[in-house]
Amino acid sequence: MKTNDVILQTATKVVLFLIVLFSVYIFFAGHYTPGGGFVGGLLTSGAIILLLLAFDMKTVEKILPVNYMYMIAAGLLFAIGTGAGALLFNVPFLTHAFTDVDLPILGHLSLHTAALFDLGVFLVVVGVTMIIIKTIGEDD
Amino acid sequence: MINFLILPILIPLVTGVLLIFASKRIMLQRWIAGISSVIAIIFSALLVQKVRVSGIQTLDVSSWEAPFGITLVSDMMSALLVLTTSIIAFLCLIYSFWSIGEAREKFYYYAAFNFLIVGVNGAFTTGDIFNLFVFFEVMLMASYVLLVLGGKKAQLRESIKYILVNVISSALFVIAVAYLYSVVGTLNMAHISVRISEASQGNPPGIITVIAVLFLIVFGLKGAIFPLYFWMPGSYYAPPAPVLALFGALLTKVGVYSITRTYTLFFYHDIGFTHQLLSFLAIMSIIAGVIGAIAYWDIKKIIIYNIIIAVGVILFGVSAMTTDSLTGSIFYLIHDMIIKASLFLLAGIVIAITGTSNLHKISGLIKRYPGLGWTFFIAALALAGIPPLSGFVGKLLIVKGGFEAEHYWGAGIVLLSSLLVLFSIMKIFINGFWGTPRAYNEEDKVPVGKMLIAPVILVIIAVFYGAGSEFVYPYILQAAETLANPEIYIEAVLKEY
């Protein structure tokens, strides 16, 4: 008998965006409230795993043609780069800097290089989780 | 530049990341890894010189002042160990080019290799106990990968044991740090030392001695001292030669370094108990190692048991706590890193030629491979500590320190162990290299000439290290003075203290 996942797949299409939005919110909220790169990354990979459950591996690879190994390396480069940027200004490694910006639509923002470091963490977490799940999933 | 001392950590880290991008292009990987490790050697040598000229270097990472942020500290001991690590890493790397094989190289071998070096250099440089734990994990994760990479049956079996032991010891490490943190309320090593000496005015509280013993168990599991070395002979038997050389030269030495650091910086108030225990365990390690080394007829096993002997000798020097014996320990530590790396690489060549490490099945190698034979001979003499070579001065100072501290029987055992070390290593030379040559599998030609480059350079370094000990001595003495007088370290880290 051919199974039909129409309910699961339709629900996934709606829920997926909620999870991704929530993970982005958690990621940006990290500085002032609980959250940050690690949970944000886990939530995002949770969303992708939901896609994997509802569809199959090939479809997901078509939707998200990402090499997760490069994603890990890119995340590490972000994190190291934020730290090593300090070397250019001859201050200790990982010294962060921030600035307050008033943007037309977004309003008053304080941009901090720690967010870039967190972006590195985010990418590494998503990459590592997806690599683990995909490698085990593809293994016969 | 204030960030100078982070470069030996940063360079392999960036290299490891870049190598992930280049994972399928082997020649590119070799060039990137080779060039970056030469750069790392240059910067570590400059760092040693800088510490020599202007004292202990510290870096408050991310500009938070000493007890509150992570501080990286390069005193002479850690700078010398970082330099030795960089040199050994480079030589193991070029040895890997001709021996490790494409299948491994395409599967992130060089990336894992560089991450291992990040962990080792970081563990030597950090001035924060929890950061030390993190660098231990970086190093161990990379070593798990290197141990299992290739997927042979023995490797799979031994990595299960190795990971199990190390996960348990890491958990113990976290528990020990938690105890220490709840007693002293700080994680910065210099600040811990200050708080412990404040707490133990006159009479140290028992809990600190308990924590000292707990740290000894943790680092003893990493560094393979007497009752805790059980995992090592099996686990180190599994990986291929360049990985084994890295493990044998670097991993256990990080444990030894951590014991030395904690027992000279933190726990020097109740020497009667902690250091007596340490010296007892060190002597037992020597005995256990010697028994193993003379019992086996297997090249790798003999050298692996020699690691345990060396760990015992170094820690015996540390436990005596005189400037002489500490100097000897550092001398011997660096000598042992160099010579163990070269012996494992040479054993790797012998195994590549003969296809076995069983001494009963090897003989007469020196007829066809005289270069290999004589290099092994010099390395063997250096290991045993024959005077002009590198093992001599260290052991001499350790024995002298032992006599000064009135550990007569301990010092006697250290002396006697040299004889048995010489016996065990000459057993390899006499049985493997002398005798009638045998025919070995000639079909897959081994590039012996190229593979010999790395161990020969290491042996040359060992010879110069021994013959030029006059030149090296002031550096080592400076390292030992910092260990013997923790105030120097504390003042360098906590400036206003």
XYZ file of C-alpha atoms in Angstrom:
637
model
C 0.000 0.000 0.000
C 1.285 3.405 -0.898
C 1.271 5.719 2.063
C 0.096 9.253 1.654
C 1.724 11.950 3.778
C -0.441 14.813 2.625
C -1.357 16.013 6.125
C 2.179 15.782 7.422
C 3.590 17.528 4.364
C 1.032 20.340 4.410
C 1.493 20.893 8.111
C 5.262 20.924 7.626
C 5.022 23.661 5.021
C 3.259 25.914 7.539
C 5.137 24.974 10.698
C 8.551 25.131 9.043
C 8.418 28.893 8.628
C 7.304 29.393 12.201
C 10.255 27.376 13.467
C 12.709 29.210 11.237
C 11.339 32.573 12.341
C 11.532 31.522 15.966
C 15.115 30.362 15.526
C 16.082 33.678 13.921
C 14.385 35.496 16.799
C 16.227 33.353 19.357
C 19.507 33.982 17.541
C 19.159 37.770 17.596
C 17.737 37.855 21.123
C 20.853 36.197 22.552
C 22.524 39.331 23.827
C 19.757 40.562 26.142
C 17.502 37.541 26.742
C 18.030 33.783 26.784
C 19.052 32.469 23.390
C 22.000 32.890 21.073
C 23.861 31.083 18.347
C 23.758 27.603 19.833
C 19.997 27.235 20.459
C 19.280 29.234 17.312
C 21.355 26.822 15.276
C 19.735 23.793 16.887
C 16.263 25.164 16.152
C 17.132 25.833 12.526
C 18.481 22.344 12.096
C 15.325 21.116 13.838
C 13.336 22.806 11.084
C 15.431 21.163 8.385
C 15.024 17.798 10.117
C 11.255 18.279 10.048
C 11.605 18.738 6.292
C 13.643 15.535 6.144
C 10.918 13.670 8.040
C 8.128 14.910 5.826
C 9.954 14.587 2.513
C 12.928 12.471 1.511
C 16.622 13.218 1.458
C 16.791 14.039 -2.261
C 13.960 16.573 -2.143
C 15.524 18.346 0.792
C 18.881 18.460 -0.953
C 17.134 20.040 -3.934
C 15.433 22.637 -1.741
C 18.592 23.429 0.239
C 21.633 22.734 -1.950
C 24.125 23.358 0.872
C 27.431 21.628 1.491
C 27.264 21.445 5.274
C 30.975 20.707 5.582
C 31.728 24.074 3.995
C 29.096 25.577 6.256
C 31.038 24.385 9.325
C 34.283 25.730 7.922
C 32.646 29.055 7.028
C 31.212 29.335 10.532
C 34.638 28.672 12.032
C 36.130 31.309 9.749
C 33.506 33.816 10.936
C 34.315 33.091 14.571
C 38.091 33.135 14.095
C 37.861 36.172 11.837
C 35.938 38.165 14.453
C 38.625 37.293 16.976
C 41.523 37.864 14.636
C 40.133 41.216 13.513
C 41.414 42.464 16.846
C 44.952 41.668 15.714
C 44.709 44.416 13.077
C 44.076 47.043 15.741
C 46.787 45.651 18.070
C 44.362 44.901 20.887
C 44.104 41.443 22.526
C 42.577 38.621 20.498
C 38.759 38.463 20.584
C 38.392 42.072 21.784
C 34.967 43.064 20.479
C 33.777 46.445 19.328
C 30.312 47.915 18.999
C 28.612 50.951 17.603
C 25.164 52.525 17.828
C 23.424 53.105 14.540
C 20.148 54.838 13.715
C 18.683 53.248 10.629
C 15.600 54.578 8.832
C 13.246 51.622 9.244
C 14.853 49.456 11.913
C 15.352 52.336 14.323
C 18.047 52.518 16.973
C 20.413 49.528 16.785
C 23.594 48.734 18.625
C 25.696 46.580 16.361
C 28.213 44.420 18.149
C 30.901 42.186 16.611
C 29.912 39.506 19.138
C 26.887 38.949 16.874
C 29.252 37.963 14.060
C 30.935 35.504 16.406
C 27.498 34.135 17.229
C 26.730 33.842 13.531
C 29.818 31.620 13.320
C 28.497 29.483 16.171
C 25.100 29.328 14.459
C 26.582 28.112 11.167
C 28.785 25.512 12.878
C 25.880 24.147 14.931
C 23.591 23.849 11.912
C 26.385 22.306 9.865
C 27.420 19.768 12.501
C 23.845 18.681 13.295
C 22.941 18.265 9.639
C 26.168 16.402 8.852
C 25.535 13.952 11.691
C 21.909 13.338 10.713
C 22.567 13.108 6.991
C 25.572 10.798 7.351
C 23.674 8.410 9.594
C 20.590 8.678 7.366
C 22.475 7.922 4.150
C 24.300 4.979 5.697
C 22.858 1.624 4.707
C 52.612 42.998 18.970
C 50.668 41.953 22.061
C 48.965 39.011 20.370
C 52.264 37.284 19.691
C 51.756 34.337 22.006
C 48.427 33.331 20.485
C 49.952 32.787 17.041
C 51.094 29.170 17.691
C 47.438 28.401 18.479
C 45.874 30.567 15.810
C 47.999 29.453 12.860
C 47.118 25.723 13.014
C 43.490 26.626 13.775
C 43.095 28.734 10.634
C 45.018 26.111 8.655
C 42.724 23.344 9.883
C 39.672 25.332 8.777
C 41.149 26.112 5.364
C 42.011 22.436 4.895
C 38.328 21.545 5.234
C 37.684 23.537 2.046
C 40.534 21.773 0.244
C 39.636 18.281 1.415
C 39.662 16.599 -1.998
C 42.826 18.201 -3.355
C 45.716 16.362 -1.750
C 48.660 18.343 -3.118
C 47.036 21.634 -2.134
C 46.421 20.268 1.370
C 50.045 19.217 1.723
C 51.329 22.611 0.641
C 48.974 24.536 2.932
C 49.710 22.312 5.928
C 53.476 22.282 5.294
C 53.870 26.022 4.832
C 51.704 26.902 7.799
C 53.588 24.585 10.116
C 56.904 26.134 9.045
C 55.421 29.544 9.862
C 54.264 28.161 13.213
C 57.805 26.953 13.991
C 59.226 30.393 13.181
C 56.732 32.181 15.416
C 57.195 29.727 18.295
C 60.962 30.190 18.095
C 60.499 33.956 18.161
C 58.190 33.512 21.144
C 60.846 31.555 23.035
C 63.340 34.320 22.343
C 60.848 36.963 23.435
C 60.195 35.169 26.730
C 63.950 34.836 27.206
C 64.526 38.554 26.662
C 61.519 40.145 28.347
C 60.121 37.584 30.777
C 56.754 35.882 30.965
C 54.314 36.948 28.252
C 50.642 37.238 29.125
C 47.623 38.075 27.024
C 44.263 38.968 28.539
C 42.013 37.634 25.792
C 39.273 40.093 24.757
C 40.783 42.807 26.971
C 39.250 41.627 30.251
C 41.777 41.957 33.020
C 43.459 38.995 34.618
C 41.237 37.144 37.072
C 38.033 37.923 35.165
C 38.819 36.956 31.598
C 40.760 34.131 30.037
C 44.459 34.802 30.276
C 46.986 33.118 28.049
C 50.373 32.801 29.698
C 53.605 31.905 27.987
C 56.325 31.294 30.495
C 59.541 29.666 29.390
C 58.312 26.134 29.986
C 55.210 26.512 27.861
C 57.068 28.453 25.166
C 59.676 25.693 24.901
C 57.002 23.010 24.792
C 55.117 24.930 22.102
C 58.300 25.181 20.044
C 58.984 21.454 20.451
C 55.384 20.673 19.514
C 55.606 22.802 16.382
C 58.824 21.115 15.276
C 57.478 17.607 15.912
C 54.232 18.508 14.156
C 56.084 19.678 11.064
C 58.230 16.533 10.912
C 55.301 14.162 11.483
C 53.494 16.082 8.769
C 56.196 15.608 6.140
C 56.483 11.953 7.185
C 52.743 11.612 6.579
C 53.135 12.821 2.986
C 54.816 9.557 2.004
C 53.211 7.135 4.370
C 49.644 7.923 5.320
C 47.954 7.098 2.013
C 45.383 8.847 -0.154
C 42.304 7.364 1.461
C 43.084 9.036 4.766
C 44.338 12.261 3.199
C 41.009 12.757 1.438
C 39.138 12.287 4.679
C 40.263 15.367 6.579
C 43.481 13.819 7.905
C 45.425 17.073 7.745
C 42.547 19.080 9.214
C 42.343 16.752 12.228
C 46.140 16.866 12.468
C 46.087 20.652 12.725
C 43.262 20.652 15.256
C 45.331 18.280 17.403
C 48.183 20.783 17.333
C 45.741 23.575 18.267
C 44.704 21.574 21.318
C 48.244 20.751 22.408
C 49.597 24.282 21.926
C 46.534 25.727 23.622
C 46.860 23.407 26.604
C 50.504 24.438 26.997
C 49.721 28.147 26.732
C 46.535 28.684 28.692
C 46.435 30.296 32.116
C 42.901 29.300 32.995
C 41.946 25.928 34.392
C 38.665 25.575 32.529
C 40.252 26.762 29.322
C 42.803 24.007 29.886
C 39.903 21.564 29.969
C 38.549 22.950 26.695
C 41.916 22.625 24.992
C 42.217 19.084 26.367
C 38.923 18.311 24.660
C 40.025 19.940 21.394
C 43.117 17.782 21.494
C 41.230 14.611 22.463
C 38.492 15.040 19.838
C 41.129 15.407 17.154
C 42.976 12.397 18.530
C 39.778 10.290 18.416
C 39.464 11.155 14.720
C 43.093 10.397 13.985
C 42.913 7.143 15.933
C 39.835 5.816 14.156
C 40.514 7.237 10.686
C 41.010 4.352 8.304
C 38.473 2.109 9.999
C 40.560 -1.048 10.490
C 39.196 -3.525 12.986
C 41.920 -2.947 15.580
C 41.473 0.808 15.286
C 37.726 0.557 15.881
C 38.200 -1.684 18.915
C 40.918 0.450 20.465
C 39.187 3.766 19.844
C 36.191 2.503 21.825
C 38.476 1.893 24.800
C 40.346 5.141 24.298
C 37.200 7.244 24.009
C 35.610 5.531 27.004
C 38.628 6.171 29.221
C 38.979 9.749 28.095
C 35.298 10.574 28.445
C 35.442 9.330 32.024
C 38.615 11.234 32.792
C 37.170 14.374 31.221
C 34.090 14.059 33.412
C 36.394 13.719 36.414
C 38.266 16.793 35.233
C 35.025 18.803 35.200
C 34.167 17.514 38.677
C 37.640 18.413 39.947
C 37.342 21.911 38.487
C 33.887 22.227 40.075
C 35.293 21.270 43.503
C 38.169 23.673 43.106
C 35.854 26.448 41.963
C 33.556 25.970 44.907
C 36.525 26.162 47.282
C 38.490 29.062 45.819
C 35.871 30.788 43.650
C 38.103 31.508 40.670
C 39.319 29.755 37.547
C 42.384 31.796 36.665
C 45.414 29.680 37.554
C 47.442 32.478 39.137
C 44.429 33.625 41.133
C 43.709 30.039 42.241
C 47.270 29.828 43.499
C 46.874 33.054 45.495
C 43.551 31.930 46.969
C 44.913 28.517 47.926
C 47.885 29.994 49.732
C 45.569 32.437 51.517
C 43.344 29.544 52.559
C 46.238 27.411 53.749
C 48.011 29.863 56.028
C 49.870 27.499 58.295
C 47.673 24.471 57.789
C 46.065 23.633 54.442
C 42.453 22.488 54.595
C 42.016 18.810 53.786
C 39.709 19.502 50.851
C 42.555 21.111 48.923
C 44.663 17.997 49.319
C 41.687 15.942 48.143
C 41.381 18.153 45.062
C 45.121 17.805 44.477
C 44.795 14.023 44.438
C 41.731 14.282 42.173
C 43.734 16.367 39.705
C 46.508 13.800 39.897
C 44.016 11.082 38.957
C 42.610 13.154 36.078
C 45.947 14.149 34.575
C 47.378 10.744 35.408
C 44.711 9.159 33.219
C 45.661 11.520 30.390
C 49.372 11.166 30.985
C 49.483 7.413 31.710
C 51.026 7.128 35.179
C 51.192 3.924 37.170
C 47.774 2.498 37.964
C 46.089 4.553 35.241
C 48.153 3.630 32.171
C 46.153 0.468 31.366
C 44.485 1.971 28.281
C 47.673 3.086 26.612
C 49.497 -0.005 25.298
C 46.415 -1.137 23.374
C 45.226 2.231 22.123
C 48.622 3.385 20.931
C 49.163 0.095 19.150
C 46.346 0.737 16.678
C 47.035 3.950 14.692
C 49.544 4.322 11.818
C 53.106 5.512 12.482
C 52.879 9.318 12.064
C 49.726 9.463 14.201
C 51.362 7.215 16.781
C 54.419 9.471 16.792
C 52.194 12.488 17.437
C 50.358 10.683 20.232
C 53.485 9.293 21.820
C 55.335 12.581 21.651
C 52.585 15.030 22.534
C 49.433 13.654 24.171
C 50.819 12.054 27.315
C 53.196 14.991 27.698
C 50.242 17.361 27.971
C 49.120 15.336 30.987
C 52.642 15.491 32.413
C 52.757 19.238 31.801
C 49.418 19.691 33.580
C 50.576 17.698 36.603
C 53.762 19.758 36.691
C 51.850 23.002 36.385
C 49.230 22.221 39.033
C 51.691 20.650 41.474
C 54.135 23.545 41.263
C 51.631 26.387 41.015
C 48.634 25.268 43.129
C 49.384 22.429 45.484
C 52.746 23.101 47.089
C 51.503 23.560 50.658
C 51.130 19.961 51.769
C 54.161 18.511 50.002
C 54.530 15.795 52.621
C 51.427 14.066 51.320
C 50.798 15.088 47.699
C 54.353 15.047 46.451
C 55.160 11.842 48.314
C 52.201 10.265 46.541
C 53.383 11.672 43.228
C 56.898 10.339 43.711
C 55.582 6.914 44.716
C 53.348 6.754 41.625
C 56.199 8.000 39.432
C 58.500 5.254 40.665
C 55.794 2.647 40.216
C 55.273 3.906 36.637
C 58.976 3.466 35.982
C 58.842 -0.094 37.310
C 55.649 -0.990 35.430
C 57.025 0.554 32.228
C 60.320 -1.284 32.550
C 58.549 -4.596 33.055
C 56.498 -4.011 29.931
C 59.455 -2.810 27.897
C 61.595 -5.857 28.599
C 58.711 -8.323 28.384
C 57.543 -7.667 24.833
C 58.999 -8.812 21.537
C 57.151 -6.193 19.583
C 58.757 -2.958 18.423
C 55.735 -0.737 18.995
C 54.920 -2.232 22.390
C 58.497 -1.761 23.610
C 58.528 1.920 22.650
C 55.038 2.435 24.080
C 56.146 1.083 27.455
C 59.143 3.392 27.236
C 56.675 6.303 27.236
C 55.422 5.145 30.637
C 58.988 4.946 31.937
C 59.713 8.466 30.701
C 56.531 9.819 32.282
C 57.641 8.257 35.555
C 61.135 9.739 35.328
C 59.825 13.227 34.559
C 57.268 13.131 37.371
C 59.851 11.839 39.825
C 61.843 14.981 39.063
C 58.741 17.117 39.587
C 57.927 15.451 42.893
C 61.356 16.228 44.332
C 60.591 19.988 43.900
C 64.144 21.322 43.894
C 65.290 23.697 41.156
C 67.760 21.059 39.972
C 65.220 18.309 39.654
C 62.688 20.597 37.960
C 65.350 21.685 35.475
C 66.093 18.033 34.868
C 62.415 17.265 34.376
C 61.954 19.969 31.752
C 65.181 18.913 30.055
C 64.012 15.322 30.002
C 60.478 16.229 28.935
C 61.657 18.013 25.785
C 64.239 15.315 25.053
C 61.610 12.641 25.421
C 59.147 14.366 23.091
C 61.795 14.577 20.377
C 63.222 11.110 20.791
C 59.878 9.305 21.119
C 58.659 10.949 17.924
C 61.778 9.829 16.085
C 61.642 6.277 17.490
C 57.992 5.823 16.485
C 58.694 7.185 13.011
C 61.649 4.787 12.656
C 59.514 1.899 13.891
C 56.971 2.953 11.270
C 59.595 2.589 8.545
C 60.636 -0.846 9.831
C 57.002 -1.946 9.814
C 56.496 -0.508 6.324
C 59.472 -2.530 5.058
C 58.816 -5.812 6.832
C 55.058 -5.710 7.235
C 55.285 -6.762 10.873
C 56.351 -5.376 14.217
C 57.139 -8.778 15.679
C 60.853 -8.938 16.465
C 61.007 -12.689 15.912
C 60.155 -12.149 12.260
C 62.642 -9.364 11.537
C 66.389 -9.592 11.128
C 69.348 -8.232 9.223
C 67.799 -4.915 8.243
C 71.110 -3.032 8.543
C 72.584 -4.757 5.475
C 70.054 -3.250 3.116
C 69.098 -0.144 5.073
C 72.259 1.136 6.812
C 70.900 4.682 7.162
C 67.832 3.418 8.959
C 69.934 1.152 11.191
C 72.407 3.769 12.347
C 69.714 6.396 12.888
C 67.879 3.920 15.065
C 71.088 3.146 16.934
C 71.757 6.809 17.758
C 68.126 7.332 18.739
C 68.331 4.285 21.026
C 71.474 5.583 22.740
C 69.863 9.006 23.154
C 66.797 7.402 24.701
C 68.895 5.582 27.282
C 70.856 8.742 28.104
C 74.383 7.997 26.936
C 76.471 11.104 27.780
C 76.955 13.183 24.639
C 73.324 12.653 23.611
C 70.153 14.329 24.737
C 68.834 12.024 27.448
C 71.864 12.445 29.652
C 71.672 15.911 31.179
C 68.012 15.640 32.098
C 68.389 12.341 33.877
C 71.582 13.502 35.580
C 69.803 16.534 37.021
C 66.776 14.468 38.041
C 69.008 11.996 39.879
C 70.959 14.840 41.469
C 67.718 16.478 42.566
C 66.497 13.139 43.903
C 69.617 12.716 46.004
C 69.347 16.308 47.249
C 65.762 15.670 48.320
C 66.983 12.426 49.954
C 64.883 10.153 47.758
C 67.811 7.735 47.547
C 65.952 4.639 46.454
C 63.849 6.611 43.970
C 66.931 8.105 42.353
C 68.494 4.650 42.351
C 65.517 3.243 40.477
C 65.738 6.063 37.925
C 69.390 5.114 37.348
C 68.645 1.426 37.153
C 65.771 2.053 34.751
C 68.201 3.586 32.232
C 69.998 0.281 32.037
C 66.807 -1.628 31.363
C 65.624 0.972 28.863
C 68.895 0.505 27.045
C 68.399 -3.246 27.187
C 64.854 -3.059 25.819
C 65.764 -0.758 22.947
C 68.965 -2.639 22.101
C 66.863 -5.766 21.916
C 65.130 -4.167 18.937
C 68.450 -3.153 17.412
C 70.223 -6.475 17.890
C 67.333 -8.692 16.856
C 65.940 -6.529 14.117
C 69.020 -5.041 12.506
C 71.730 -7.636 13.052
C 71.702 -11.208 11.855
C 71.084 -12.702 8.458
C 68.975 -10.568 6.130
C 65.583 -11.927 5.235
C 63.549 -11.349 2.120
C 60.533 -9.164 2.708
C 57.627 -8.324 0.517
C 59.331 -6.253 -2.190
C 56.311 -5.707 -4.397
C 55.073 -2.445 -2.981
C 58.236 -0.405 -2.757
C 58.519 1.701 0.381
C 60.002 5.192 -0.122
C 62.470 4.630 2.708
C 64.723 7.497 1.668
C 61.967 10.091 1.859
C 60.442 8.639 5.000
C 63.835 8.799 6.720
C 64.013 12.603 6.396
C 61.797 13.343 9.403
C 63.344 10.899 11.920
C 66.870 11.842 10.841
C 66.134 15.524 11.443
C 64.672 14.626 14.837
C 67.756 12.600 15.759
C 69.994 15.482 14.646
C 67.969 17.818 16.858
C 68.338 15.333 19.717
C 72.122 15.192 19.205
C 72.429 18.960 19.173
C 70.111 19.206 22.163
C 72.461 16.909 24.056
C 75.773 18.245 22.779
C 74.654 21.863 22.987
C 73.102 21.599 26.422
C 75.353 24.484 27.441
C 73.396 26.628 24.981
C 69.973 25.293 25.964
C 70.599 25.309 29.712
C 69.818 28.999 30.446
C 66.426 28.656 28.757
C 65.554 25.565 30.752
C 66.844 27.104 33.962
C 64.585 30.090 33.412
C 61.643 27.705 32.966
C 62.517 25.807 36.142
C 62.871 29.019 38.154
C 59.319 29.991 37.278
C 58.145 26.553 38.377
C 60.120 26.655 41.615
C 58.938 30.188 42.442
C 55.233 30.525 41.642
C 55.335 34.225 42.663
C 57.025 35.027 39.349
C 54.075 33.497 37.483
C 51.474 35.129 39.720
C 53.056 38.572 39.440
C 53.197 38.291 35.660
C 49.495 37.448 35.439
C 47.927 39.513 38.220
C 49.825 42.749 37.660
C 48.696 44.721 40.707
C 49.103 41.795 43.084
